């Protein structure tokens, strides 16, 4: 555990300290988000926050490779985790910098994401087996494993990019997902008497630290946005941890049935369920109105939360709550025998969350209220959305 705690601390501290410097550079470089009609921020806000997060990742990897036991894990077999993350992450950061400054077309970003997945595959990070409902593992030949790996990487990156719709939302959601993956891998390894040191667990720990260090600068009101530089990077690391955890545990050794075997496969869809449903509803809504499915609007879930009277901060905390509830529920089902108790507690907390979410927030007096409370009716509320 000490190795992981040190990696989290280094990633968080470096990302936190680098962010003000990156913000100054972004202003000088001209990488700023100009407010749009569907945005919440009303002044230009620097992007490129992902550059500080990349610095946190590099620093944590350097420290991890200096630890004797962790060095063995990172150089285990045919998988070169450090090289894979530096090369693929560096590629996406370069594309992200260009996009945050000059706006790169979607096809170029997609090609970069596929190339990053290709780097993973060349360095040995690939889906080799998938769990089956029978409890057995299906070994995948390269003809199936390679395209499936590319799909998981690209889909995860774009899911994170879609989440990036409110100040602090993407960093918080991915941080929660990373913490869930780390807890799942570490605690399950201890419970089954296996080695707790693994590259997948380390990646999840570093990702959690990166998000933790960046979040104080990015939470509402955001002083800097992560931009595509950050959203693509943290999506890449989230996919790497998931891919490497898939099939890592032998179902024959699991004491709590087969469910723990499927958690890595289920966690990202569960965490991204709300934004994915929001995306599908947006596509249906726009096409039903005879518009392009990519046409922006102000009817996303976070816009509706603002319309209910929630402040930007409260809307983000609500999203944190649901992601944390789903993630902790999955991890709890994987680690504890009493599945009905875990499900019961999860349902009760969910019901309480719905009641709190639908309750009309009390407005504070203007002289002492939150400057981020929604404006009175008749005024437009501008909201930053990382994607339409």
Tab-separated table of C-alpha atoms in Angstrom:
chain	number	residue	atom	x	y	z
A	1	UNK	CA	0.000	0.000	0.000
A	2	UNK	CA	2.888	2.409	0.669
A	3	UNK	CA	3.933	2.276	-2.978
A	4	UNK	CA	0.439	3.217	-4.077
A	5	UNK	CA	0.019	5.982	-1.522
A	6	UNK	CA	3.334	7.495	-2.602
A	7	UNK	CA	2.312	7.338	-6.276
A	8	UNK	CA	-1.044	8.996	-5.510
A	9	UNK	CA	0.646	11.721	-3.467
A	10	UNK	CA	3.257	12.473	-6.132
A	11	UNK	CA	0.718	12.550	-8.982
A	12	UNK	CA	-1.625	14.808	-6.995
A	13	UNK	CA	1.071	17.175	-5.736
A	14	UNK	CA	2.784	17.633	-9.099
A	15	UNK	CA	-0.526	18.122	-10.940
A	16	UNK	CA	-1.647	20.647	-8.314
A	17	UNK	CA	1.607	22.650	-8.414
A	18	UNK	CA	1.912	22.585	-12.212
A	19	UNK	CA	-1.640	23.754	-12.918
A	20	UNK	CA	-1.071	27.491	-12.113
A	21	UNK	CA	2.009	27.456	-14.352
A	22	UNK	CA	0.069	25.766	-17.143
A	23	UNK	CA	-2.720	28.304	-16.709
A	24	UNK	CA	-0.265	31.170	-17.218
A	25	UNK	CA	1.159	29.432	-20.276
A	26	UNK	CA	-2.330	28.804	-21.702
A	27	UNK	CA	-3.187	32.509	-21.444
A	28	UNK	CA	0.064	33.445	-23.194
A	29	UNK	CA	-0.400	30.705	-25.798
A	30	UNK	CA	-3.944	31.772	-26.538
A	31	UNK	CA	-5.549	28.472	-25.556
A	32	UNK	CA	-8.695	29.843	-23.949
A	33	UNK	CA	-12.353	28.849	-24.085
A	34	UNK	CA	-14.475	31.730	-25.320
A	35	UNK	CA	-18.011	31.655	-23.849
A	36	UNK	CA	-20.689	30.329	-26.182
A	37	UNK	CA	-24.477	30.522	-25.988
A	38	UNK	CA	-24.772	27.109	-24.320
A	39	UNK	CA	-21.865	27.741	-21.898
A	40	UNK	CA	-21.996	28.743	-18.235
A	41	UNK	CA	-18.708	30.595	-17.903
A	42	UNK	CA	-19.000	34.237	-18.939
A	43	UNK	CA	-15.313	35.105	-19.300
A	44	UNK	CA	-12.577	33.423	-21.372
A	45	UNK	CA	-11.082	30.556	-19.374
A	46	UNK	CA	-7.682	28.925	-20.066
A	47	UNK	CA	-7.566	25.343	-21.279
A	48	UNK	CA	-4.601	22.915	-21.406
A	49	UNK	CA	-5.138	21.688	-17.827
A	50	UNK	CA	-4.358	18.203	-19.069
A	51	UNK	CA	-0.746	19.272	-19.500
A	52	UNK	CA	-0.406	19.551	-15.706
A	53	UNK	CA	-2.101	16.177	-15.291
A	54	UNK	CA	0.364	14.651	-17.746
A	55	UNK	CA	3.187	16.072	-15.623
A	56	UNK	CA	1.666	14.395	-12.568
A	57	UNK	CA	1.499	11.075	-14.417
A	58	UNK	CA	5.127	11.295	-15.563
A	59	UNK	CA	6.346	12.202	-12.065
A	60	UNK	CA	4.420	9.326	-10.490
A	61	UNK	CA	5.774	6.844	-13.051
A	62	UNK	CA	9.331	8.051	-12.402
A	63	UNK	CA	8.858	7.558	-8.661
A	64	UNK	CA	7.220	4.141	-9.165
A	65	UNK	CA	10.075	2.894	-11.350
A	66	UNK	CA	12.456	3.906	-8.567
A	67	UNK	CA	10.762	1.532	-6.137
A	68	UNK	CA	12.366	-1.932	-6.408
A	69	UNK	CA	9.188	-4.006	-6.084
A	70	UNK	CA	7.140	-1.757	-8.338
A	71	UNK	CA	9.904	-1.700	-10.944
A	72	UNK	CA	9.564	-5.464	-11.257
A	73	UNK	CA	5.830	-5.132	-11.826
A	74	UNK	CA	6.175	-2.424	-14.480
A	75	UNK	CA	8.761	-4.456	-16.401
A	76	UNK	CA	6.898	-7.751	-16.038
A	77	UNK	CA	6.875	-10.042	-19.081
A	78	UNK	CA	6.147	-8.593	-22.496
A	79	UNK	CA	4.196	-5.586	-21.186
A	80	UNK	CA	6.008	-2.258	-20.949
A	81	UNK	CA	3.533	-0.148	-19.021
A	82	UNK	CA	5.733	2.914	-18.567
A	83	UNK	CA	6.629	3.141	-22.260
A	84	UNK	CA	3.018	2.550	-23.297
A	85	UNK	CA	1.660	5.337	-21.097
A	86	UNK	CA	4.378	7.835	-21.992
A	87	UNK	CA	4.129	7.268	-25.752
A	88	UNK	CA	0.357	7.011	-26.079
A	89	UNK	CA	-0.304	9.678	-23.455
A	90	UNK	CA	2.253	12.002	-25.027
A	91	UNK	CA	0.633	11.574	-28.448
A	92	UNK	CA	-2.835	12.454	-27.166
A	93	UNK	CA	-1.478	15.405	-25.181
A	94	UNK	CA	0.107	16.843	-28.343
A	95	UNK	CA	-3.146	16.443	-30.261
A	96	UNK	CA	-5.033	17.913	-27.318
A	97	UNK	CA	-2.751	20.956	-27.179
A	98	UNK	CA	-3.383	21.592	-30.875
A	99	UNK	CA	-7.127	21.177	-30.388
A	100	UNK	CA	-7.274	23.430	-27.323
A	101	UNK	CA	-5.439	26.140	-29.249
A	102	UNK	CA	-6.606	25.837	-32.846
A	103	UNK	CA	-9.448	23.250	-32.776
A	104	UNK	CA	-8.566	20.020	-34.556
A	105	UNK	CA	-11.186	18.250	-36.658
A	106	UNK	CA	-12.885	15.155	-35.238
A	107	UNK	CA	-11.294	12.786	-37.757
A	108	UNK	CA	-7.771	13.788	-36.730
A	109	UNK	CA	-8.577	13.285	-33.052
A	110	UNK	CA	-10.137	9.908	-33.825
A	111	UNK	CA	-7.015	8.873	-35.744
A	112	UNK	CA	-4.873	9.911	-32.782
A	113	UNK	CA	-7.004	7.877	-30.414
A	114	UNK	CA	-6.718	4.804	-32.642
A	115	UNK	CA	-2.939	5.351	-32.832
A	116	UNK	CA	-2.764	5.545	-29.026
A	117	UNK	CA	-4.624	2.239	-28.815
A	118	UNK	CA	-2.165	0.821	-31.350
A	119	UNK	CA	0.728	1.856	-29.106
A	120	UNK	CA	-0.950	0.039	-26.229
A	121	UNK	CA	-1.204	-3.108	-28.316
A	122	UNK	CA	2.410	-2.921	-29.468
A	123	UNK	CA	3.536	-2.560	-25.842
A	124	UNK	CA	1.473	-5.569	-24.728
A	125	UNK	CA	-1.591	-3.836	-23.245
A	126	UNK	CA	-4.398	-5.720	-24.927
A	127	UNK	CA	-7.563	-7.659	-24.152
A	128	UNK	CA	-6.468	-11.290	-24.301
A	129	UNK	CA	-9.437	-12.888	-22.548
A	130	UNK	CA	-13.017	-11.950	-21.789
A	131	UNK	CA	-15.105	-13.360	-18.939
A	132	UNK	CA	-18.056	-15.618	-19.771
A	133	UNK	CA	-21.235	-16.099	-17.698
A	134	UNK	CA	-20.130	-19.691	-17.081
A	135	UNK	CA	-17.140	-18.439	-15.103
A	136	UNK	CA	-14.664	-19.440	-17.774
A	137	UNK	CA	-12.361	-17.142	-19.726
A	138	UNK	CA	-12.583	-16.967	-23.491
A	139	UNK	CA	-9.142	-16.513	-25.024
A	140	UNK	CA	-9.211	-14.030	-27.882
A	141	UNK	CA	-6.943	-14.379	-30.926
A	142	UNK	CA	-5.374	-11.146	-32.229
A	143	UNK	CA	-8.028	-10.902	-34.956
A	144	UNK	CA	-10.609	-10.260	-32.207
A	145	UNK	CA	-8.500	-8.960	-29.330
A	146	UNK	CA	-6.900	-6.117	-31.278
A	147	UNK	CA	-10.107	-4.463	-32.608
A	148	UNK	CA	-11.825	-4.974	-29.251
A	149	UNK	CA	-8.924	-3.238	-27.492
A	150	UNK	CA	-9.080	-0.332	-29.944
A	151	UNK	CA	-12.838	-0.061	-29.405
A	152	UNK	CA	-12.511	0.011	-25.601
A	153	UNK	CA	-9.777	2.667	-25.691
A	154	UNK	CA	-11.566	4.941	-28.175
A	155	UNK	CA	-14.984	4.501	-26.527
A	156	UNK	CA	-13.613	5.273	-23.045
A	157	UNK	CA	-11.752	8.371	-24.248
A	158	UNK	CA	-14.879	9.751	-25.924
A	159	UNK	CA	-17.074	8.854	-22.947
A	160	UNK	CA	-14.831	10.959	-20.717
A	161	UNK	CA	-14.856	13.770	-23.277
A	162	UNK	CA	-18.651	13.681	-23.264
A	163	UNK	CA	-18.733	13.872	-19.462
A	164	UNK	CA	-16.679	17.088	-19.575
A	165	UNK	CA	-19.737	19.327	-19.430
A	166	UNK	CA	-19.495	21.174	-16.105
A	167	UNK	CA	-16.657	22.594	-14.053
A	168	UNK	CA	-14.938	19.708	-12.277
A	169	UNK	CA	-17.302	17.053	-13.615
A	170	UNK	CA	-14.907	14.975	-15.729
A	171	UNK	CA	-12.041	15.137	-13.216
A	172	UNK	CA	-14.340	14.152	-10.361
A	173	UNK	CA	-16.167	11.359	-12.181
A	174	UNK	CA	-12.984	9.788	-13.531
A	175	UNK	CA	-11.328	10.197	-10.139
A	176	UNK	CA	-14.202	8.283	-8.529
A	177	UNK	CA	-13.984	5.567	-11.193
A	178	UNK	CA	-10.220	5.290	-10.700
A	179	UNK	CA	-10.634	5.036	-6.933
A	180	UNK	CA	-13.231	2.289	-7.432
A	181	UNK	CA	-10.924	0.328	-9.746
A	182	UNK	CA	-8.035	0.744	-7.322
A	183	UNK	CA	-10.141	-0.372	-4.340
A	184	UNK	CA	-11.511	-3.337	-6.266
A	185	UNK	CA	-8.110	-4.569	-7.434
A	186	UNK	CA	-6.252	-3.976	-4.175
A	187	UNK	CA	-8.878	-5.288	-1.753
A	188	UNK	CA	-9.788	-8.305	-3.879
A	189	UNK	CA	-6.110	-9.236	-4.203
A	190	UNK	CA	-5.710	-9.070	-0.414
A	191	UNK	CA	-8.898	-11.012	0.180
A	192	UNK	CA	-7.819	-13.809	-2.179
A	193	UNK	CA	-4.269	-13.919	-0.837
A	194	UNK	CA	-2.702	-12.647	-4.074
A	195	UNK	CA	0.013	-10.059	-4.585
A	196	UNK	CA	-1.402	-6.556	-4.253
A	197	UNK	CA	1.256	-5.097	-6.545
A	198	UNK	CA	0.102	-4.883	-10.159
A	199	UNK	CA	0.476	-2.446	-13.047
A	200	UNK	CA	-3.298	-2.102	-13.446
A	201	UNK	CA	-3.714	-1.114	-9.790
A	202	UNK	CA	-0.834	1.359	-10.089
A	203	UNK	CA	-2.396	3.012	-13.159
A	204	UNK	CA	-5.687	3.422	-11.279
A	205	UNK	CA	-3.827	4.937	-8.310
A	206	UNK	CA	-1.907	7.394	-10.497
A	207	UNK	CA	-5.092	8.382	-12.336
A	208	UNK	CA	-6.846	9.053	-9.034
A	209	UNK	CA	-3.919	11.216	-7.907
A	210	UNK	CA	-3.892	13.203	-11.166
A	211	UNK	CA	-7.594	14.005	-10.885
A	212	UNK	CA	-7.302	14.798	-7.180
A	213	UNK	CA	-4.499	17.297	-7.755
A	214	UNK	CA	-6.201	19.037	-10.679
A	215	UNK	CA	-9.710	19.225	-9.204
A	216	UNK	CA	-9.128	22.157	-6.782
A	217	UNK	CA	-8.299	24.359	-9.786
A	218	UNK	CA	-11.113	22.973	-11.941
A	219	UNK	CA	-14.036	22.840	-9.506
A	220	UNK	CA	-16.661	25.535	-9.942
A	221	UNK	CA	-15.835	28.309	-10.539
A	222	UNK	CA	-13.080	26.787	-12.671
A	223	UNK	CA	-9.841	28.715	-13.013
A	224	UNK	CA	-8.748	26.402	-15.827
A	225	UNK	CA	-10.307	23.677	-17.983
A	226	UNK	CA	-8.611	20.370	-18.707
A	227	UNK	CA	-9.560	20.642	-22.384
A	228	UNK	CA	-9.177	17.749	-24.780
A	229	UNK	CA	-5.581	17.594	-23.558
A	230	UNK	CA	-6.864	16.304	-20.243
A	231	UNK	CA	-10.066	14.480	-21.173
A	232	UNK	CA	-8.324	12.261	-23.728
A	233	UNK	CA	-5.419	11.574	-21.346
A	234	UNK	CA	-7.489	10.513	-18.357
A	235	UNK	CA	-9.782	8.481	-20.621
A	236	UNK	CA	-6.710	6.693	-21.932
A	237	UNK	CA	-5.496	5.783	-18.430
A	238	UNK	CA	-8.973	4.670	-17.389
A	239	UNK	CA	-9.123	2.317	-20.374
A	240	UNK	CA	-5.602	1.002	-19.648
A	241	UNK	CA	-6.478	0.049	-16.077
A	242	UNK	CA	-9.727	-1.578	-17.184
A	243	UNK	CA	-8.097	-3.583	-19.982
A	244	UNK	CA	-5.335	-4.863	-17.723
A	245	UNK	CA	-7.768	-5.807	-14.941
A	246	UNK	CA	-10.041	-7.716	-17.314
A	247	UNK	CA	-9.368	-11.412	-16.788
A	248	UNK	CA	-6.652	-10.732	-14.194
A	249	UNK	CA	-8.373	-12.778	-11.483
A	250	UNK	CA	-8.938	-16.488	-11.895
A	251	UNK	CA	-12.660	-17.198	-11.291
A	252	UNK	CA	-11.752	-20.543	-9.730
A	253	UNK	CA	-9.996	-18.663	-6.904
A	254	UNK	CA	-12.749	-16.156	-6.163
A	255	UNK	CA	-14.615	-16.804	-2.935
A	256	UNK	CA	-17.609	-14.524	-3.624
A	257	UNK	CA	-18.853	-16.241	-6.766
A	258	UNK	CA	-18.354	-15.030	-10.306
A	259	UNK	CA	-19.475	-11.407	-9.908
A	260	UNK	CA	-15.994	-10.041	-9.024
A	261	UNK	CA	-14.802	-11.520	-12.327
A	262	UNK	CA	-17.043	-9.111	-14.268
A	263	UNK	CA	-16.524	-5.897	-12.297
A	264	UNK	CA	-13.814	-4.362	-14.561
A	265	UNK	CA	-16.073	-4.925	-17.575
A	266	UNK	CA	-19.089	-3.402	-15.809
A	267	UNK	CA	-17.485	-0.473	-14.009
A	268	UNK	CA	-16.884	1.925	-16.905
A	269	UNK	CA	-20.353	1.384	-18.452
A	270	UNK	CA	-21.854	1.928	-14.991
A	271	UNK	CA	-19.856	5.104	-14.384
A	272	UNK	CA	-20.607	6.405	-17.883
A	273	UNK	CA	-24.245	5.223	-17.866
A	274	UNK	CA	-25.722	8.631	-17.052
A	275	UNK	CA	-23.784	10.617	-19.696
A	276	UNK	CA	-24.257	7.848	-22.270
A	277	UNK	CA	-28.023	7.869	-21.718
A	278	UNK	CA	-27.901	11.651	-21.950
A	279	UNK	CA	-26.009	11.330	-25.265
A	280	UNK	CA	-28.545	8.860	-26.693
A	281	UNK	CA	-31.435	11.093	-25.645
A	282	UNK	CA	-29.685	14.075	-27.247
A	283	UNK	CA	-29.263	12.214	-30.551
A	284	UNK	CA	-32.902	11.067	-30.481
A	285	UNK	CA	-34.134	14.545	-29.572
A	286	UNK	CA	-32.192	16.305	-32.316
A	287	UNK	CA	-32.981	13.837	-35.096
A	288	UNK	CA	-36.648	13.837	-34.048
A	289	UNK	CA	-36.601	17.609	-34.518
A	290	UNK	CA	-35.066	17.235	-37.962
A	291	UNK	CA	-31.678	18.552	-36.813
A	292	UNK	CA	-28.209	17.096	-36.994
A	293	UNK	CA	-27.449	14.684	-34.100
A	294	UNK	CA	-24.297	16.755	-33.503
A	295	UNK	CA	-26.151	20.091	-33.314
A	296	UNK	CA	-25.575	21.658	-29.867
A	297	UNK	CA	-28.436	22.492	-27.537
A	298	UNK	CA	-29.101	23.338	-23.904
A	299	UNK	CA	-31.178	20.304	-22.958
A	300	UNK	CA	-28.459	18.040	-21.561
A	301	UNK	CA	-28.843	16.562	-18.094
A	302	UNK	CA	-26.637	19.194	-16.481
A	303	UNK	CA	-28.698	21.949	-18.141
A	304	UNK	CA	-31.881	20.392	-16.714
A	305	UNK	CA	-30.343	20.264	-13.236
A	306	UNK	CA	-29.595	23.969	-13.522
A	307	UNK	CA	-33.184	24.582	-14.636
A	308	UNK	CA	-34.407	22.778	-11.495
A	309	UNK	CA	-32.675	25.495	-9.504
A	310	UNK	CA	-29.451	23.727	-8.605
A	311	UNK	CA	-26.266	25.760	-8.710
A	312	UNK	CA	-23.375	24.631	-10.890
A	313	UNK	CA	-21.579	23.237	-7.853
A	314	UNK	CA	-24.641	21.380	-6.629
A	315	UNK	CA	-25.273	19.906	-10.083
A	316	UNK	CA	-21.716	18.566	-10.178
A	317	UNK	CA	-22.028	17.132	-6.668
A	318	UNK	CA	-25.250	15.375	-7.702
A	319	UNK	CA	-23.410	13.729	-10.599
A	320	UNK	CA	-20.598	12.757	-8.210
A	321	UNK	CA	-23.170	11.173	-5.941
A	322	UNK	CA	-24.671	8.948	-8.639
A	323	UNK	CA	-21.322	7.880	-10.043
A	324	UNK	CA	-19.988	7.153	-6.570
A	325	UNK	CA	-23.113	5.186	-5.666
A	326	UNK	CA	-22.915	2.993	-8.772
A	327	UNK	CA	-19.168	2.450	-8.423
A	328	UNK	CA	-19.282	1.661	-4.706
A	329	UNK	CA	-22.242	-0.662	-5.247
A	330	UNK	CA	-20.322	-2.700	-7.816
A	331	UNK	CA	-17.206	-2.871	-5.664
A	332	UNK	CA	-19.294	-3.789	-2.614
A	333	UNK	CA	-20.982	-6.637	-4.488
A	334	UNK	CA	-17.569	-7.916	-5.556
A	335	UNK	CA	-16.043	-7.868	-2.086
A	336	UNK	CA	-18.838	-8.798	0.327
A	337	UNK	CA	-20.840	-11.995	0.619
A	338	UNK	CA	-24.056	-10.290	1.753
A	339	UNK	CA	-25.220	-9.189	-1.700
A	340	UNK	CA	-28.783	-8.422	-0.594
A	341	UNK	CA	-27.550	-6.109	2.152
A	342	UNK	CA	-25.318	-4.276	-0.326
A	343	UNK	CA	-28.176	-3.950	-2.824
A	344	UNK	CA	-30.591	-2.850	-0.127
A	345	UNK	CA	-28.297	-0.118	1.157
A	346	UNK	CA	-27.604	1.032	-2.404
A	347	UNK	CA	-31.309	1.272	-3.223
A	348	UNK	CA	-32.077	3.188	-0.020
A	349	UNK	CA	-29.287	5.671	-0.685
A	350	UNK	CA	-30.478	6.013	-4.290
A	351	UNK	CA	-34.030	6.824	-3.184
A	352	UNK	CA	-32.704	9.432	-0.765
A	353	UNK	CA	-30.584	10.868	-3.570
A	354	UNK	CA	-33.584	11.195	-5.895
A	355	UNK	CA	-35.570	13.026	-3.209
A	356	UNK	CA	-32.714	15.440	-2.558
A	357	UNK	CA	-32.145	15.995	-6.278
A	358	UNK	CA	-35.795	16.807	-6.996
A	359	UNK	CA	-36.218	18.990	-3.931
A	360	UNK	CA	-36.255	22.657	-4.842
A	361	UNK	CA	-33.068	24.256	-3.470
A	362	UNK	CA	-33.455	27.181	-1.113
A	363	UNK	CA	-32.133	30.437	-2.473
A	364	UNK	CA	-29.760	32.430	-0.319
A	365	UNK	CA	-30.125	36.168	0.123
A	366	UNK	CA	-28.443	38.132	-2.631
A	367	UNK	CA	-25.987	39.841	-0.263
A	368	UNK	CA	-24.723	36.571	1.227
A	369	UNK	CA	-25.628	34.032	-1.390
A	370	UNK	CA	-23.603	31.857	-3.634
A	371	UNK	CA	-22.521	33.780	-6.685
A	372	UNK	CA	-23.030	30.628	-8.649
A	373	UNK	CA	-26.755	30.274	-7.935
A	374	UNK	CA	-28.884	30.268	-11.107
A	375	UNK	CA	-29.851	33.698	-12.425
A	376	UNK	CA	-33.439	34.931	-12.100
A	377	UNK	CA	-35.888	34.011	-14.876
A	378	UNK	CA	-35.472	36.109	-17.968
A	379	UNK	CA	-31.691	36.083	-17.911
A	380	UNK	CA	-29.668	33.623	-19.863
A	381	UNK	CA	-27.541	31.130	-17.972
A	382	UNK	CA	-24.330	30.380	-19.818
A	383	UNK	CA	-22.754	27.060	-19.214
A	384	UNK	CA	-19.457	25.652	-20.363
A	385	UNK	CA	-19.762	22.275	-22.043
A	386	UNK	CA	-16.684	20.393	-23.111
A	387	UNK	CA	-18.751	18.782	-25.865
A	388	UNK	CA	-22.118	19.570	-27.355
